[in-house]
Tab-separated table of C-alpha atoms and ligand atoms in Angstrom:
chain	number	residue	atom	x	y	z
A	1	UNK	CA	-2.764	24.630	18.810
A	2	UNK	CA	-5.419	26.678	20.508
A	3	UNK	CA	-5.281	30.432	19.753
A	4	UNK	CA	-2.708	30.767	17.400
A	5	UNK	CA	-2.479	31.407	14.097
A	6	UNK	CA	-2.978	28.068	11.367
A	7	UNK	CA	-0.350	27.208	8.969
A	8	UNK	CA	-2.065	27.061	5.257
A	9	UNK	CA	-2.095	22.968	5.461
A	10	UNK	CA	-4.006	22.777	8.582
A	11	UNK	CA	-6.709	24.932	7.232
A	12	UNK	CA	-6.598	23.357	3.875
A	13	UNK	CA	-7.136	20.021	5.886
A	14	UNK	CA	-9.965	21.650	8.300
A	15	UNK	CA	-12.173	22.545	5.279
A	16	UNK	CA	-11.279	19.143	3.785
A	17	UNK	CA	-12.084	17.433	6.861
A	18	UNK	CA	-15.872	19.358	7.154
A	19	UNK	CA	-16.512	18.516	2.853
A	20	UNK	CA	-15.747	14.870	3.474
A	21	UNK	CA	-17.931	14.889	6.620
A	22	UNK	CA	-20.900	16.646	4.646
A	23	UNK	CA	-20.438	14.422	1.833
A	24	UNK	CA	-20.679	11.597	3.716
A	25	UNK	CA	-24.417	12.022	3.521
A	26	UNK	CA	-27.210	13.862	1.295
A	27	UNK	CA	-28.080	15.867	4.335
A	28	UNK	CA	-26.101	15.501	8.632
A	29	UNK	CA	-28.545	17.568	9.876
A	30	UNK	CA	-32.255	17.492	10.886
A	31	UNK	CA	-33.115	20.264	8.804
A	32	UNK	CA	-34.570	21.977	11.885
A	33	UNK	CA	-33.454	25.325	13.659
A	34	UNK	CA	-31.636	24.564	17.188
A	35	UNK	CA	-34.047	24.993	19.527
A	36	UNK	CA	-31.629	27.277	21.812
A	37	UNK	CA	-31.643	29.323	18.853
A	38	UNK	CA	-35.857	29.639	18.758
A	39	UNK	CA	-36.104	30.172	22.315
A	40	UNK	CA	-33.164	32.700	22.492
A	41	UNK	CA	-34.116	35.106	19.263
A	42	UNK	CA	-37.988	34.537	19.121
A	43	UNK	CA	-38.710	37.926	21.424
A	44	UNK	CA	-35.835	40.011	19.738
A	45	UNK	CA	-36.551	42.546	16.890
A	46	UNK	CA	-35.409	41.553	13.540
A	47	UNK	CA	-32.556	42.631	12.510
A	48	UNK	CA	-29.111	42.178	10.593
A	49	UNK	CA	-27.791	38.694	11.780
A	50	UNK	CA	-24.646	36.706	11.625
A	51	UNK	CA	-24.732	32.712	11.909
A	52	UNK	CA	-21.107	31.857	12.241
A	53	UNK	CA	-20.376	27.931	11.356
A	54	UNK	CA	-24.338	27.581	9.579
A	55	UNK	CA	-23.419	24.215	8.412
A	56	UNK	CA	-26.762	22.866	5.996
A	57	UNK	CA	-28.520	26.274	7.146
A	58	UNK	CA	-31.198	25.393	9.229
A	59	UNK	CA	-30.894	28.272	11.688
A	60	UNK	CA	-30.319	31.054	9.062
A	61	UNK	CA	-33.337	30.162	7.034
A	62	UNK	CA	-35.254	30.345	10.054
A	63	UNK	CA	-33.687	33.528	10.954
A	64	UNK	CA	-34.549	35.025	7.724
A	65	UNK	CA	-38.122	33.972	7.924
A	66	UNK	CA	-38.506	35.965	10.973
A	67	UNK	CA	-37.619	38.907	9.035
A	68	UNK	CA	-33.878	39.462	9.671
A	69	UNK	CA	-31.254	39.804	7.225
A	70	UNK	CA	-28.596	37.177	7.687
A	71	UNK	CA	-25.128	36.921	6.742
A	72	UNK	CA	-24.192	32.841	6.970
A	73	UNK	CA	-20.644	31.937	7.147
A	74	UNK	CA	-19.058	28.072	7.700
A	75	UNK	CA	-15.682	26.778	6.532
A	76	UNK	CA	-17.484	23.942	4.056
A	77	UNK	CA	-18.349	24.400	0.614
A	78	UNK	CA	-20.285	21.576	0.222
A	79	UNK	CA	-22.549	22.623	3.365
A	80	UNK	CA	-22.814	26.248	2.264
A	81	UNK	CA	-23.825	24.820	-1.097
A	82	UNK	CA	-26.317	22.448	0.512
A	83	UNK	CA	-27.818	25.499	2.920
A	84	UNK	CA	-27.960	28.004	-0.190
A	85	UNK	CA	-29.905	25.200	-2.499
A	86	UNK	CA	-32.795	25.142	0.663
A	87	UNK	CA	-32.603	28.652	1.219
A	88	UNK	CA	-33.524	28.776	-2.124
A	89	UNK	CA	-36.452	26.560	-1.987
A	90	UNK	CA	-37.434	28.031	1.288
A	91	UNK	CA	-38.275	31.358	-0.558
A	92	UNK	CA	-35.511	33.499	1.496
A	93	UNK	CA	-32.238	33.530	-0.999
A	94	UNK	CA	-32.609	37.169	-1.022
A	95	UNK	CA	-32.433	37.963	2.876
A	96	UNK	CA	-29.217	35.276	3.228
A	97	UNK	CA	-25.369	35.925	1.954
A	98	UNK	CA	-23.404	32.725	2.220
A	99	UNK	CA	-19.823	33.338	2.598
A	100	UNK	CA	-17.160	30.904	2.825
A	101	UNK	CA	-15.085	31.770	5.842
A	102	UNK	CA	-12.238	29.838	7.561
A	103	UNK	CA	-13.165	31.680	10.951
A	104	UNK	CA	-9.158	31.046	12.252
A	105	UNK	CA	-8.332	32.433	9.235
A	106	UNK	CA	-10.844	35.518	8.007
A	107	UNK	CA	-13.885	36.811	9.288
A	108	UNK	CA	-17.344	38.023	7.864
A	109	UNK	CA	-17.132	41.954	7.862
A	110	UNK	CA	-20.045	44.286	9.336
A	111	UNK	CA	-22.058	44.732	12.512
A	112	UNK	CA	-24.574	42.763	13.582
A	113	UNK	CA	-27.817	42.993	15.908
A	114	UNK	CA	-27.464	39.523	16.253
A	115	UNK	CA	-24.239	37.441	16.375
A	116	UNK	CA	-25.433	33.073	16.704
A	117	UNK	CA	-22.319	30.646	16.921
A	118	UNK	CA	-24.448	27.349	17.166
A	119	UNK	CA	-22.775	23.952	18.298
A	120	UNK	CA	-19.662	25.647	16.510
A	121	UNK	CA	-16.874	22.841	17.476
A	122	UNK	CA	-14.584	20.930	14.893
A	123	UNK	CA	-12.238	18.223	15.368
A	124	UNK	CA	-8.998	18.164	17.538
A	125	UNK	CA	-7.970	21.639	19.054
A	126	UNK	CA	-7.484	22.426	15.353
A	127	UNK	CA	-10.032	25.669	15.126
A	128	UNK	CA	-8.809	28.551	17.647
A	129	UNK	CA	-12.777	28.760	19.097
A	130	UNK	CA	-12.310	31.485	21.816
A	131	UNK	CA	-10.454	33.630	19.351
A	132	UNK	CA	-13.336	33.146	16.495
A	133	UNK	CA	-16.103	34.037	19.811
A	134	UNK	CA	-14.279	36.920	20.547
A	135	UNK	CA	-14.472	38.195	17.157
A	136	UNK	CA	-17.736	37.324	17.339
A	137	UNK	CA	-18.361	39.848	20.261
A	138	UNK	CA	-16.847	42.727	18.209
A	139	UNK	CA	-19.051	42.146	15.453
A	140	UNK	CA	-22.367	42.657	17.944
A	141	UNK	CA	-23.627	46.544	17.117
A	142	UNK	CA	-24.410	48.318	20.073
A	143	UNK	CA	-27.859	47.136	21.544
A	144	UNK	CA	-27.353	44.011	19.864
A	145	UNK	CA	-27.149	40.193	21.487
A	146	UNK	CA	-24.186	37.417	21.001
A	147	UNK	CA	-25.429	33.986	21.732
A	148	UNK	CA	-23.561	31.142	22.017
A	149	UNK	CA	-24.699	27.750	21.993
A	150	UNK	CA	-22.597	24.528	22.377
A	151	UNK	CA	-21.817	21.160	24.249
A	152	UNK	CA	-21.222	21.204	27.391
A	153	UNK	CA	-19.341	17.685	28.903
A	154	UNK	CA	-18.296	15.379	26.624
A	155	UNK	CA	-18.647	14.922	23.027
A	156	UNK	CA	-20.316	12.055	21.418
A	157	UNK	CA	-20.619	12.291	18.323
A	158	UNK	CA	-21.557	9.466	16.482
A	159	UNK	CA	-19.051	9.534	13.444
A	160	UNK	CA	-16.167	11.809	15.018
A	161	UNK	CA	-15.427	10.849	18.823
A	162	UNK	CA	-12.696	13.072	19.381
A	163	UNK	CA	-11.684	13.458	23.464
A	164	UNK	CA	-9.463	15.587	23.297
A	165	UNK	CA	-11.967	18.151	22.120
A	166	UNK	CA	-12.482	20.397	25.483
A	167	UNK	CA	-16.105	21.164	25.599
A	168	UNK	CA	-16.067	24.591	27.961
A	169	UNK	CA	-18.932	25.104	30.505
A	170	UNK	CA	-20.830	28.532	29.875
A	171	UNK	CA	-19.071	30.402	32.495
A	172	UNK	CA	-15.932	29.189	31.294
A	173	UNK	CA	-16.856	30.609	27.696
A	174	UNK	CA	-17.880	33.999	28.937
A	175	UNK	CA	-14.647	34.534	31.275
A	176	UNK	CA	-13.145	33.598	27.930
A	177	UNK	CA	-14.632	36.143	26.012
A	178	UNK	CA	-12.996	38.741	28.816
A	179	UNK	CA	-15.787	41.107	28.023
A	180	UNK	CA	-15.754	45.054	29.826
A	181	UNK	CA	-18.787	44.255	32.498
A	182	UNK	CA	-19.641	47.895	32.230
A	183	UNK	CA	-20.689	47.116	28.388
A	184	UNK	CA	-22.134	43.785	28.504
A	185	UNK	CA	-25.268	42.691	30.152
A	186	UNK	CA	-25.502	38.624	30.668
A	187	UNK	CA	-29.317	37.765	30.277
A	188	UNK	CA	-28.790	34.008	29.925
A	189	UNK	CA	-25.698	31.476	31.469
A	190	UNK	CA	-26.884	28.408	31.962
A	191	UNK	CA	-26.493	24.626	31.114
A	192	UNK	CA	-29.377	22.569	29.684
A	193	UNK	CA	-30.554	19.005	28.398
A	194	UNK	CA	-30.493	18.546	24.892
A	195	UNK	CA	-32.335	15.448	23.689
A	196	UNK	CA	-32.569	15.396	19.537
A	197	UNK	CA	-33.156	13.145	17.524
A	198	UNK	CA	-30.039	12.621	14.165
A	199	UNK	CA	-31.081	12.107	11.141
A	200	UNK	CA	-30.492	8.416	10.962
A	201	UNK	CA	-33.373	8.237	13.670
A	202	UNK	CA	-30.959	7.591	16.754
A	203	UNK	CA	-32.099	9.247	19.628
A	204	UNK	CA	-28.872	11.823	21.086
A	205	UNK	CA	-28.623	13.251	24.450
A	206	UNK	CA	-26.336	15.963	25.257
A	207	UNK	CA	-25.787	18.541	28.337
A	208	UNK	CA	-25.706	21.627	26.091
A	209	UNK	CA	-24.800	25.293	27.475
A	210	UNK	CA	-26.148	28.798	26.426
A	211	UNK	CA	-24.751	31.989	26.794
A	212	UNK	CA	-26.236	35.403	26.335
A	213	UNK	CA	-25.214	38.506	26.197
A	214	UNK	CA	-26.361	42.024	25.118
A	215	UNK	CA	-23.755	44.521	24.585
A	216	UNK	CA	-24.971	47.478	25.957
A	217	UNK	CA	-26.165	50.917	24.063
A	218	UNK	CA	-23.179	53.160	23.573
B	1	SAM	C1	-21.183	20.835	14.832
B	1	SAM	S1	-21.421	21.675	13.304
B	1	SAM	C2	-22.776	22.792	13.670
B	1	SAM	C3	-23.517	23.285	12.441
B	1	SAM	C4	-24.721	24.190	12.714
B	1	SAM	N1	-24.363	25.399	13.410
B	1	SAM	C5	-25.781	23.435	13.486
B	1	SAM	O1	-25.987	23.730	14.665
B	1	SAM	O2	-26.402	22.540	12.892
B	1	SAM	C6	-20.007	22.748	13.257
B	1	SAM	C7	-19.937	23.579	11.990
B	1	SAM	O3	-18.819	24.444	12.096
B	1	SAM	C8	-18.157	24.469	10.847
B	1	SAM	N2	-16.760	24.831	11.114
B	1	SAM	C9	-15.814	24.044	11.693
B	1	SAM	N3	-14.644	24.700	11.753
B	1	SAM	C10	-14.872	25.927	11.200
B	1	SAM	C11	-14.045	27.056	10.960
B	1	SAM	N4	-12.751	27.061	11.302
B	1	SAM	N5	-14.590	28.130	10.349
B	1	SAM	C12	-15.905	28.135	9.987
B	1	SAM	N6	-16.728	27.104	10.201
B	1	SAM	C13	-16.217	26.003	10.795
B	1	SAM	C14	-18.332	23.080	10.281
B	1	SAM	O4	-18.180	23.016	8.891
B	1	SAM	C15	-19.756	22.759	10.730
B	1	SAM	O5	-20.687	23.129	9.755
């Protein structure tokens, strides 16, 4: 199943699936804002943002230190709970809503200067992602920017090795998006080495991809 519509179970069993994977550990992530995201948005004017599949939160409390106002959305309780508690602690509850969002299912409502889908995969073919990132461009405001920032290649993920995942190339995701070229501007379409280092201290290397757009003014 790609791009249609999920039957009840599967999303019950996708949200199930990302609160077992959370819980699996007091914290996945590094804790750190992608550094896609901090090369992509530091020259843009704040604005109202939109993190779609925030996970622990990293990028949105960076995102609201910079002065924007974020709406964060991921399918996971337990991670939205986890990103709310540091958002909390970072000082920045106020310029964050966390909303709990089954992107297949429902998405956040509102226009957005910026719209950031960050490493936003899930297991199997379960989650229809081109459908979600095309939602995702009719949620950018005039003027505004849609970035998009994923694996390119294969996944390795160290606790979830699925193949059959298809990890698109950035061109790929952008003649997915089937965007009008007379409203969208591409500023960034490109494929890059991603070397982080997980929590557990393993070193990971990945061929990531970034895409960015700006829709145009009307
Ligand atoms: C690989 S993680 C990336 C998390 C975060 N953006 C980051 O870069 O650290 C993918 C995230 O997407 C979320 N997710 C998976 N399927 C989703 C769906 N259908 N709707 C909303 N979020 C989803 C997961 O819960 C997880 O937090």
């Amino acid at each position: 199943m790609t791009d249609d519509l999920k039957s009840e179970p599967q999303r019950e069993s996708d949200a199930a699936f990302w609160d077992a994977r959370y819980q699996e550990n007091h914290r996945i992530w590094s804790g750190n804002p992608n550094a896609a995201l901090v090369k992509e948005v530091a020259g843009l004017t704040p604005g109202r943002a939109l993190d779609l599949g925030c996970g622990e939160g990293a990028d949105a409390i960076w995102l609201a230190r910079q002065g924007w106002q974020v709406t964060a959305t991921d399918i996971s309780q337990v991670a939205l709970g986890r990103a709310a508690e540091q958002g909390t602690v970072a000082g920045v509850a106020d310029r964050i809503d966390w909303q709990l969002h089954d992107l297949g299912a429902s998405f956040p409502t509102g226009s957005f200067d910026l719209v950031s889908a960050q490493y936003l995969h899930s297991r199997g073919d379960t989650m229809p992602r081109e459908r979600i990132l095309r939602s995702a461009a009719g949620a950018v405001a005039p003027g505004g920017v849609l970035l998009i920032v994923g694996h390119s290649g294969v996944a390795n993920w160290e606790h979830n090795h699925h193949p059959e995942v298809h990890l698109p190339s950035p061109e790929e995701v952008l003649a997915a998006l089937a965007l009008p070229a007379d409203k969208w501007e591409t500023l960034v379409c490109e494929e890059h080495e991603n070397i982080r280092t997980a929590p557990d201290g393993t070193v990971v290397g990945h061929t990531d991809n970034t895409l960015k757009l700006r829709r145009l003014p009307d």
